[in-house]
Tab-separated table of C-alpha atoms and ligand atoms in Angstrom:
chain	number	residue	atom	x	y	z
H	1	UNK	CA	85.596	165.082	8.136
H	2	UNK	CA	84.541	166.189	11.566
H	3	UNK	CA	86.859	165.986	14.522
H	4	UNK	CA	85.179	162.970	16.061
H	5	UNK	CA	85.457	160.976	12.818
H	6	UNK	CA	89.119	161.789	12.670
H	7	UNK	CA	89.625	160.814	16.297
H	8	UNK	CA	87.762	157.586	15.686
H	9	UNK	CA	90.206	156.688	12.930
H	10	UNK	CA	93.229	157.563	14.986
H	11	UNK	CA	92.026	155.386	17.867
H	12	UNK	CA	91.181	152.590	15.427
H	13	UNK	CA	94.853	152.488	14.480
H	14	UNK	CA	95.580	151.573	18.098
H	15	UNK	CA	92.911	148.884	17.912
H	16	UNK	CA	90.467	150.943	19.950
H	17	UNK	CA	86.788	151.205	19.044
H	18	UNK	CA	85.565	154.631	20.155
H	19	UNK	CA	81.915	153.676	19.588
H	20	UNK	CA	82.264	150.802	22.010
H	21	UNK	CA	83.875	153.110	24.560
H	22	UNK	CA	81.104	155.708	24.231
H	23	UNK	CA	78.450	153.036	24.643
H	24	UNK	CA	80.112	151.535	27.674
H	25	UNK	CA	80.490	154.907	29.353
H	26	UNK	CA	76.848	155.837	29.183
H	27	UNK	CA	75.916	152.812	31.291
H	28	UNK	CA	78.356	153.568	34.097
H	29	UNK	CA	76.620	154.991	37.118
H	30	UNK	CA	78.271	157.603	39.317
H	31	UNK	CA	76.733	158.195	42.709
H	32	UNK	CA	76.759	161.955	43.179
H	33	UNK	CA	77.084	163.264	46.745
H	34	UNK	CA	74.427	165.786	47.745
H	35	UNK	CA	76.723	167.481	50.265
H	36	UNK	CA	78.704	169.624	47.811
H	37	UNK	CA	75.653	171.881	47.620
H	38	UNK	CA	75.482	173.009	51.243
H	39	UNK	CA	79.009	172.523	52.605
H	40	UNK	CA	78.070	169.260	54.410
H	41	UNK	CA	75.709	170.969	56.826
H	42	UNK	CA	72.401	169.142	56.357
H	43	UNK	CA	69.019	170.135	57.717
H	44	UNK	CA	68.402	168.059	60.804
H	45	UNK	CA	70.040	169.783	63.728
H	46	UNK	CA	71.829	172.946	62.645
H	47	UNK	CA	75.183	171.911	64.108
H	48	UNK	CA	78.337	173.066	62.404
H	49	UNK	CA	80.519	170.548	60.610
H	50	UNK	CA	82.553	168.307	62.918
H	51	UNK	CA	84.254	164.916	62.739
H	52	UNK	CA	87.670	166.082	61.593
H	53	UNK	CA	86.471	167.084	58.130
H	54	UNK	CA	86.337	170.648	56.938
H	55	UNK	CA	84.854	172.834	54.242
H	56	UNK	CA	86.624	176.098	53.587
H	57	UNK	CA	85.473	179.168	51.707
H	58	UNK	CA	82.345	181.285	51.718
H	59	UNK	CA	81.370	181.646	48.100
H	60	UNK	CA	77.810	182.964	47.880
H	61	UNK	CA	74.898	180.663	47.131
H	62	UNK	CA	75.049	177.789	49.618
H	63	UNK	CA	71.781	175.823	49.595
H	64	UNK	CA	70.091	176.444	52.941
H	65	UNK	CA	66.889	174.461	52.565
H	66	UNK	CA	65.807	171.179	51.037
H	67	UNK	CA	64.139	173.066	48.201
H	68	UNK	CA	67.274	175.045	47.423
H	69	UNK	CA	69.392	171.914	47.510
H	70	UNK	CA	66.983	170.107	45.215
H	71	UNK	CA	66.985	173.034	42.784
H	72	UNK	CA	70.766	173.031	42.756
H	73	UNK	CA	70.958	169.269	42.296
H	74	UNK	CA	68.631	169.631	39.328
H	75	UNK	CA	70.835	172.310	37.823
H	76	UNK	CA	74.035	170.359	38.448
H	77	UNK	CA	72.635	167.026	37.223
H	78	UNK	CA	71.344	168.698	34.061
H	79	UNK	CA	74.953	169.493	33.159
H	80	UNK	CA	76.381	166.045	33.926
H	81	UNK	CA	76.215	163.342	31.264
H	82	UNK	CA	75.572	159.654	31.899
H	83	UNK	CA	73.851	157.710	34.637
H	84	UNK	CA	73.682	159.196	38.077
H	85	UNK	CA	72.512	158.187	41.509
H	86	UNK	CA	71.789	160.575	44.335
H	87	UNK	CA	73.920	160.060	47.439
H	88	UNK	CA	72.283	161.375	50.620
H	89	UNK	CA	73.378	161.644	54.225
H	90	UNK	CA	71.011	161.048	57.144
H	91	UNK	CA	71.491	164.688	58.149
H	92	UNK	CA	69.416	165.623	55.087
H	93	UNK	CA	66.233	164.293	56.703
H	94	UNK	CA	63.312	166.604	56.113
H	95	UNK	CA	61.145	167.133	59.171
H	96	UNK	CA	57.757	168.745	59.169
H	97	UNK	CA	57.360	172.004	61.074
H	98	UNK	CA	58.153	171.718	64.754
H	99	UNK	CA	59.054	168.041	64.497
H	100	UNK	CA	62.249	167.185	66.369
H	101	UNK	CA	63.437	163.666	65.751
H	102	UNK	CA	66.722	162.302	67.063
H	103	UNK	CA	68.981	160.528	64.613
H	104	UNK	CA	68.327	157.335	66.549
H	105	UNK	CA	64.653	157.586	65.612
H	106	UNK	CA	64.591	158.745	62.013
H	107	UNK	CA	62.256	156.900	59.699
H	108	UNK	CA	61.622	156.447	55.992
H	109	UNK	CA	58.923	159.117	56.108
H	110	UNK	CA	61.568	161.751	56.830
H	111	UNK	CA	63.009	161.005	53.410
H	112	UNK	CA	59.791	160.785	51.453
H	113	UNK	CA	60.431	164.110	49.724
H	114	UNK	CA	63.789	162.771	48.533
H	115	UNK	CA	62.166	159.603	47.256
H	116	UNK	CA	59.596	161.652	45.345
H	117	UNK	CA	62.414	163.770	43.952
H	118	UNK	CA	64.443	160.714	42.901
H	119	UNK	CA	61.510	158.830	41.435
H	120	UNK	CA	60.421	161.779	39.321
H	121	UNK	CA	63.886	161.784	37.797
H	122	UNK	CA	64.441	158.042	37.550
H	123	UNK	CA	67.305	158.140	40.037
H	124	UNK	CA	68.421	155.547	42.560
H	125	UNK	CA	69.483	156.710	46.020
H	126	UNK	CA	72.540	155.804	48.079
H	127	UNK	CA	72.687	156.588	51.771
H	128	UNK	CA	75.010	157.386	54.655
H	129	UNK	CA	74.320	157.390	58.367
H	130	UNK	CA	75.687	160.691	59.722
H	131	UNK	CA	77.983	160.056	62.673
H	132	UNK	CA	79.217	163.666	62.952
H	133	UNK	CA	77.973	167.241	63.399
H	134	UNK	CA	75.642	166.264	66.218
H	135	UNK	CA	75.418	166.863	69.991
H	136	UNK	CA	75.429	163.105	70.696
H	137	UNK	CA	78.980	162.859	69.348
H	138	UNK	CA	80.763	162.944	72.716
H	139	UNK	CA	84.522	163.473	72.975
H	140	UNK	CA	84.752	162.838	69.211
H	141	UNK	CA	83.343	159.331	69.647
H	142	UNK	CA	80.222	157.587	68.356
H	143	UNK	CA	80.103	153.833	67.756
H	144	UNK	CA	83.344	153.332	69.681
H	145	UNK	CA	82.340	155.359	72.708
H	146	UNK	CA	82.890	153.853	76.173
H	147	UNK	CA	79.698	155.637	77.206
H	148	UNK	CA	76.941	153.099	76.575
H	149	UNK	CA	74.256	155.746	76.136
H	150	UNK	CA	76.264	157.371	73.380
H	151	UNK	CA	77.262	154.098	71.728
H	152	UNK	CA	73.700	152.741	71.773
H	153	UNK	CA	72.320	155.988	70.379
H	154	UNK	CA	74.557	155.639	67.350
H	155	UNK	CA	73.849	151.922	66.987
H	156	UNK	CA	70.169	152.830	66.770
H	157	UNK	CA	71.062	155.447	64.174
H	158	UNK	CA	72.851	152.819	62.102
H	159	UNK	CA	69.862	150.476	62.302
H	160	UNK	CA	67.457	153.265	61.378
H	161	UNK	CA	69.599	153.996	58.340
H	162	UNK	CA	69.488	150.384	57.161
H	163	UNK	CA	65.691	150.548	57.281
H	164	UNK	CA	65.728	153.818	55.345
H	165	UNK	CA	68.162	152.365	52.796
H	166	UNK	CA	65.836	149.434	52.252
H	167	UNK	CA	62.974	151.843	51.757
H	168	UNK	CA	64.988	153.726	49.122
H	169	UNK	CA	65.725	150.481	47.277
H	170	UNK	CA	62.108	149.375	47.400
H	171	UNK	CA	60.715	152.699	46.282
H	172	UNK	CA	63.168	153.359	43.471
H	173	UNK	CA	63.630	149.734	42.405
H	174	UNK	CA	67.400	150.317	42.483
H	175	UNK	CA	69.654	148.821	45.199
H	176	UNK	CA	70.964	151.259	47.792
H	177	UNK	CA	74.600	151.439	48.852
H	178	UNK	CA	74.758	152.414	52.530
H	179	UNK	CA	78.161	153.609	53.617
H	180	UNK	CA	79.313	153.657	57.219
H	181	UNK	CA	82.052	156.077	58.137
H	182	UNK	CA	82.736	157.207	61.699
H	183	UNK	CA	85.115	160.004	62.629
H	184	UNK	CA	86.034	158.438	66.003
H	185	UNK	CA	89.590	159.005	67.105
H	186	UNK	CA	92.011	160.839	69.372
H	187	UNK	CA	94.076	163.951	68.906
H	188	UNK	CA	96.856	162.617	71.054
H	189	UNK	CA	98.394	159.299	71.903
H	190	UNK	CA	95.760	156.994	73.395
H	191	UNK	CA	96.331	154.653	76.320
H	192	UNK	CA	94.063	152.019	74.815
H	193	UNK	CA	93.898	151.344	71.117
H	194	UNK	CA	92.120	148.025	71.365
H	195	UNK	CA	89.105	149.062	73.448
H	196	UNK	CA	87.636	151.583	70.999
H	197	UNK	CA	88.113	149.210	68.076
H	198	UNK	CA	86.502	146.370	70.016
H	199	UNK	CA	83.517	148.598	70.756
H	200	UNK	CA	83.310	149.722	67.131
H	201	UNK	CA	83.302	146.061	66.100
H	202	UNK	CA	80.544	145.252	68.560
H	203	UNK	CA	78.502	148.252	67.405
H	204	UNK	CA	78.796	147.236	63.763
H	205	UNK	CA	77.735	143.690	64.668
H	206	UNK	CA	74.692	145.111	66.415
H	207	UNK	CA	73.752	147.368	63.506
H	208	UNK	CA	74.140	144.551	60.984
H	209	UNK	CA	72.170	142.119	63.138
H	210	UNK	CA	68.848	143.528	61.990
H	211	UNK	CA	67.338	141.630	59.112
H	212	UNK	CA	67.595	143.355	55.755
H	213	UNK	CA	67.531	142.286	52.139
H	214	UNK	CA	71.142	142.014	51.022
H	215	UNK	CA	70.182	142.201	47.374
H	216	UNK	CA	68.645	145.608	48.039
H	217	UNK	CA	71.051	147.151	50.518
H	218	UNK	CA	74.812	146.945	50.135
H	219	UNK	CA	76.472	148.050	53.349
H	220	UNK	CA	79.952	149.479	52.839
H	221	UNK	CA	82.564	150.445	55.428
H	222	UNK	CA	84.940	153.375	54.848
H	223	UNK	CA	88.328	153.552	56.541
H	224	UNK	CA	90.453	156.583	57.249
H	225	UNK	CA	93.953	157.439	58.391
H	226	UNK	CA	93.356	160.621	60.397
H	227	UNK	CA	91.112	163.647	60.728
H	228	UNK	CA	91.726	167.258	61.752
H	229	UNK	CA	92.004	167.307	65.542
H	230	UNK	CA	92.159	163.503	65.516
H	231	UNK	CA	95.706	163.092	64.315
H	232	UNK	CA	97.069	160.349	66.542
H	233	UNK	CA	94.543	157.566	66.348
H	234	UNK	CA	91.612	156.654	64.121
H	235	UNK	CA	89.358	153.830	65.256
H	236	UNK	CA	88.191	152.896	61.748
H	237	UNK	CA	91.639	152.390	60.265
H	238	UNK	CA	92.323	150.589	56.985
H	239	UNK	CA	93.229	147.317	58.698
H	240	UNK	CA	90.168	147.452	60.893
H	241	UNK	CA	87.759	148.202	58.071
H	242	UNK	CA	89.175	145.709	55.584
H	243	UNK	CA	89.219	142.938	58.178
H	244	UNK	CA	85.750	143.766	59.421
H	245	UNK	CA	84.300	143.885	55.900
H	246	UNK	CA	85.863	140.565	54.957
H	247	UNK	CA	84.576	138.899	58.102
H	248	UNK	CA	81.071	140.316	58.010
H	249	UNK	CA	80.693	139.927	54.234
H	250	UNK	CA	80.036	143.589	53.660
H	251	UNK	CA	81.744	145.786	51.086
H	252	UNK	CA	84.950	147.729	51.758
H	253	UNK	CA	85.023	151.380	50.689
H	254	UNK	CA	88.191	153.262	49.862
H	255	UNK	CA	88.256	157.059	49.792
H	256	UNK	CA	91.389	158.224	47.998
H	257	UNK	CA	91.831	161.022	50.535
H	258	UNK	CA	92.141	158.556	53.381
H	259	UNK	CA	95.661	157.240	52.993
H	260	UNK	CA	99.182	158.458	53.489
H	261	UNK	CA	100.072	160.909	50.712
H	262	UNK	CA	102.204	158.547	48.637
H	263	UNK	CA	99.810	155.618	49.010
H	264	UNK	CA	97.593	155.287	45.956
H	265	UNK	CA	94.096	153.866	45.884
H	266	UNK	CA	94.664	152.965	42.234
H	267	UNK	CA	97.213	150.423	43.432
H	268	UNK	CA	94.832	148.944	46.005
H	269	UNK	CA	91.847	148.263	43.759
H	270	UNK	CA	93.205	145.075	42.165
H	271	UNK	CA	93.961	143.495	45.538
H	272	UNK	CA	90.468	144.145	46.815
H	273	UNK	CA	88.915	142.915	43.572
H	274	UNK	CA	90.586	139.550	44.091
H	275	UNK	CA	88.934	139.089	47.462
H	276	UNK	CA	85.562	140.852	47.154
H	277	UNK	CA	82.581	140.543	44.848
H	278	UNK	CA	82.024	144.273	45.073
H	279	UNK	CA	84.113	147.174	46.238
H	280	UNK	CA	83.204	150.833	46.723
H	281	UNK	CA	85.081	154.069	46.131
H	282	UNK	CA	84.839	157.675	47.215
H	283	UNK	CA	86.569	159.644	44.515
H	284	UNK	CA	88.020	162.886	45.808
H	285	UNK	CA	91.204	164.967	45.523
H	286	UNK	CA	93.375	165.255	48.575
H	287	UNK	CA	95.783	168.192	48.479
H	288	UNK	CA	98.386	167.477	51.195
H	289	UNK	CA	95.670	166.044	53.426
H	290	UNK	CA	92.076	164.802	53.072
H	291	UNK	CA	91.094	168.243	51.838
H	292	UNK	CA	88.283	167.033	49.566
H	293	UNK	CA	89.132	169.329	46.663
H	294	UNK	CA	87.093	169.016	43.465
H	295	UNK	CA	88.138	165.979	41.411
H	296	UNK	CA	90.289	166.891	38.417
H	297	UNK	CA	91.208	164.965	35.292
H	298	UNK	CA	94.522	164.156	36.892
H	299	UNK	CA	96.904	161.223	36.936
H	300	UNK	CA	95.449	159.429	39.937
H	301	UNK	CA	91.834	159.810	38.849
H	302	UNK	CA	92.773	158.341	35.463
H	303	UNK	CA	94.740	155.567	37.113
H	304	UNK	CA	91.785	154.677	39.365
H	305	UNK	CA	89.522	154.583	36.310
H	306	UNK	CA	92.035	152.458	34.452
H	307	UNK	CA	92.079	149.907	37.253
H	308	UNK	CA	88.305	149.603	37.148
H	309	UNK	CA	88.048	149.385	33.379
H	310	UNK	CA	91.047	147.262	32.585
H	311	UNK	CA	90.176	144.762	35.292
H	312	UNK	CA	86.739	144.484	33.757
H	313	UNK	CA	85.151	145.602	36.998
H	314	UNK	CA	82.714	148.327	35.973
H	315	UNK	CA	79.866	146.255	37.399
H	316	UNK	CA	81.718	145.428	40.608
H	317	UNK	CA	82.779	148.875	41.748
H	318	UNK	CA	80.358	151.332	43.325
H	319	UNK	CA	81.753	154.680	42.218
H	320	UNK	CA	80.763	157.682	44.313
H	321	UNK	CA	82.091	161.213	44.503
H	322	UNK	CA	83.019	162.825	47.821
H	323	UNK	CA	84.392	166.366	47.824
H	324	UNK	CA	83.269	169.751	49.027
H	325	UNK	CA	84.594	173.120	48.028
H	326	UNK	CA	82.911	176.241	49.406
H	327	UNK	CA	85.352	178.665	47.813
H	328	UNK	CA	83.996	178.442	44.264
H	329	UNK	CA	80.577	178.196	42.650
H	330	UNK	CA	79.204	174.973	44.108
H	331	UNK	CA	77.291	173.925	40.995
H	332	UNK	CA	80.468	174.254	38.978
H	333	UNK	CA	82.379	172.288	41.620
H	334	UNK	CA	79.814	169.497	41.409
H	335	UNK	CA	79.740	169.341	37.617
H	336	UNK	CA	83.493	169.644	37.148
H	337	UNK	CA	84.250	166.817	39.582
H	338	UNK	CA	81.646	164.413	38.261
H	339	UNK	CA	82.544	165.123	34.644
H	340	UNK	CA	86.173	164.448	35.493
H	341	UNK	CA	85.338	161.038	36.950
H	342	UNK	CA	83.479	160.260	33.737
H	343	UNK	CA	86.270	161.671	31.601
H	344	UNK	CA	88.759	159.466	33.397
H	345	UNK	CA	86.541	156.447	32.751
H	346	UNK	CA	86.323	157.319	29.068
H	347	UNK	CA	90.077	157.783	28.934
H	348	UNK	CA	90.448	154.314	30.427
H	349	UNK	CA	87.933	152.841	27.989
H	350	UNK	CA	90.045	154.234	25.153
H	351	UNK	CA	93.185	152.357	26.188
H	352	UNK	CA	94.121	149.473	23.885
H	353	UNK	CA	94.084	145.925	25.213
H	354	UNK	CA	97.576	145.323	23.828
H	355	UNK	CA	99.121	147.240	26.720
H	356	UNK	CA	98.756	144.205	28.974
H	357	UNK	CA	100.454	142.034	26.403
H	358	UNK	CA	103.406	144.395	26.266
H	359	UNK	CA	103.796	144.007	30.001
H	360	UNK	CA	103.569	140.239	29.846
H	361	UNK	CA	106.155	140.056	27.109
H	362	UNK	CA	108.384	142.327	29.189
H	363	UNK	CA	108.411	145.005	26.508
H	364	UNK	CA	108.326	147.857	28.962
H	365	UNK	CA	109.958	150.140	26.415
H	366	UNK	CA	107.015	149.950	24.023
H	367	UNK	CA	104.621	150.135	26.927
H	368	UNK	CA	106.032	153.434	28.102
H	369	UNK	CA	106.130	154.939	24.617
H	370	UNK	CA	102.603	153.878	23.769
H	371	UNK	CA	101.154	155.031	27.071
H	372	UNK	CA	102.771	158.422	26.625
H	373	UNK	CA	101.524	158.680	23.050
H	374	UNK	CA	97.986	157.925	24.166
H	375	UNK	CA	98.059	160.820	26.588
H	376	UNK	CA	97.961	163.225	23.663
H	377	UNK	CA	95.691	161.200	21.379
H	378	UNK	CA	92.548	163.179	20.428
H	379	UNK	CA	90.717	162.220	23.592
H	380	UNK	CA	88.961	165.593	23.855
H	381	UNK	CA	87.154	165.051	20.565
H	382	UNK	CA	85.728	161.746	21.766
H	383	UNK	CA	84.652	163.318	25.053
H	384	UNK	CA	82.981	166.201	23.223
H	385	UNK	CA	81.154	163.691	21.034
H	386	UNK	CA	79.876	161.981	24.187
H	387	UNK	CA	78.476	165.286	25.440
H	388	UNK	CA	77.024	166.140	22.051
H	389	UNK	CA	75.152	162.841	21.871
H	390	UNK	CA	73.569	163.630	25.233
H	391	UNK	CA	72.729	167.178	24.184
H	392	UNK	CA	75.047	168.641	26.768
H	393	UNK	CA	77.188	171.726	26.347
H	394	UNK	CA	80.963	171.328	26.463
H	395	UNK	CA	81.047	174.760	28.016
H	396	UNK	CA	78.887	174.549	31.111
H	397	UNK	CA	80.444	177.594	32.707
H	398	UNK	CA	78.067	179.961	30.943
H	399	UNK	CA	75.049	178.069	32.280
H	400	UNK	CA	76.520	177.955	35.757
H	401	UNK	CA	77.151	181.704	35.720
H	402	UNK	CA	73.649	182.419	34.489
H	403	UNK	CA	72.200	180.319	37.342
H	404	UNK	CA	74.459	182.126	39.779
H	405	UNK	CA	73.159	185.485	38.641
H	406	UNK	CA	69.548	184.429	38.557
H	407	UNK	CA	69.362	182.241	41.675
H	408	UNK	CA	72.466	181.918	43.822
H	409	UNK	CA	73.290	185.585	44.427
H	410	UNK	CA	69.842	186.101	45.898
H	411	UNK	CA	70.603	183.742	48.788
H	412	UNK	CA	71.730	186.241	51.353
B	1	RNT	C1	85.181	161.747	55.689
B	1	RNT	C2	84.669	160.729	54.735
B	1	RNT	C3	83.191	160.727	54.527
B	1	RNT	C4	82.600	162.103	54.388
B	1	RNT	C5	81.169	162.127	53.926
B	1	RNT	C6	80.517	163.445	54.151
B	1	RNT	O1	86.543	161.846	55.719
B	1	RNT	O2	85.326	160.859	53.518
B	1	RNT	O3	82.885	159.916	53.457
B	1	RNT	O4	83.345	162.905	53.529
B	1	RNT	O5	80.471	161.106	54.472
B	2	ZN	ZN1	84.604	159.639	51.912
């Protein structure tokens, strides 16, 4: 008997159907961030990364052009199983030679090459206005700026991005999730906490006032607790973003690097599911701060997956990755993180339904024992079967290294 058959029988004893789990997993879409490939730099204005986020490391092979990034995405996607979407930032606009377009004036045509790329591969596209790494970010402020020229510039950027998101949805036939995150905040204690938040609120109202098809574009709003150099005050805090989303009927987005270190996104998902049709996630790995390390198959990633699966919410949660490591091979970083999100989902799909019943009958003893037992059930054999059925290698490292030698090391 092969290992999968054996695993299947072991799981069956727990009342778990591995075939059902494998089938469910292949329909789950993960929106893969493009920005792992070039250290969040983008192509539009050549500014270095700002906004209180940071990439560290200088491993060779960063994608420097749209073509290089597309090549790398192809390589990375070819090693990831399951359904994917491409998640772009506005800073990845592709301008023709000599064209200089401000972010307030970008248009669908600046993303045509991405649409062609996505269509040729049957991918949907998600989108993000880029409110950082740009000369119009003044004093670390964008949509909350007291300077009307600055604030309006970024409002126009937000509106432009809604139009581009709608274009993505129309062209690909797949709805576009457009996530708003602003870095706005203060390093030290502010004198006015209300003013910036009031201006952010007004700016969001203005952006969302343009007509757009809500079945094609899902606008999400991402909160944060602090950024580097912005430690004392963040305009788009959790309370602000949750309240705004609820009021404006948009979708809240939680990034699991954006909370205090002992606060867990896995514990927040159920609450948001009770009050929202859809919710959105940025899956990342914060190490002591919002460091955006590559996602591992760790406790919290599994717990997040469990909350989605066990609450029967696979079709209500937009799952996206958001991490960037420049200290290791970037293709490997991409593939490892995305595979780990999928692994965690499979792990969750392989949990027996009886666990809930044990909780409800207050048999916490059995619950603990069973949960611990399941940790060492032959999960790896089911995962390997999933890869095998999609003709993917378990060992992608060899392929990554070959690509590094052939392509990446030549990028000097
Ligand atoms: C920053 C947010 C945001 C960014 C990306 C690049 O803390 O997590 O989502 O990482 O938009
Ligand atoms: Zn994020």
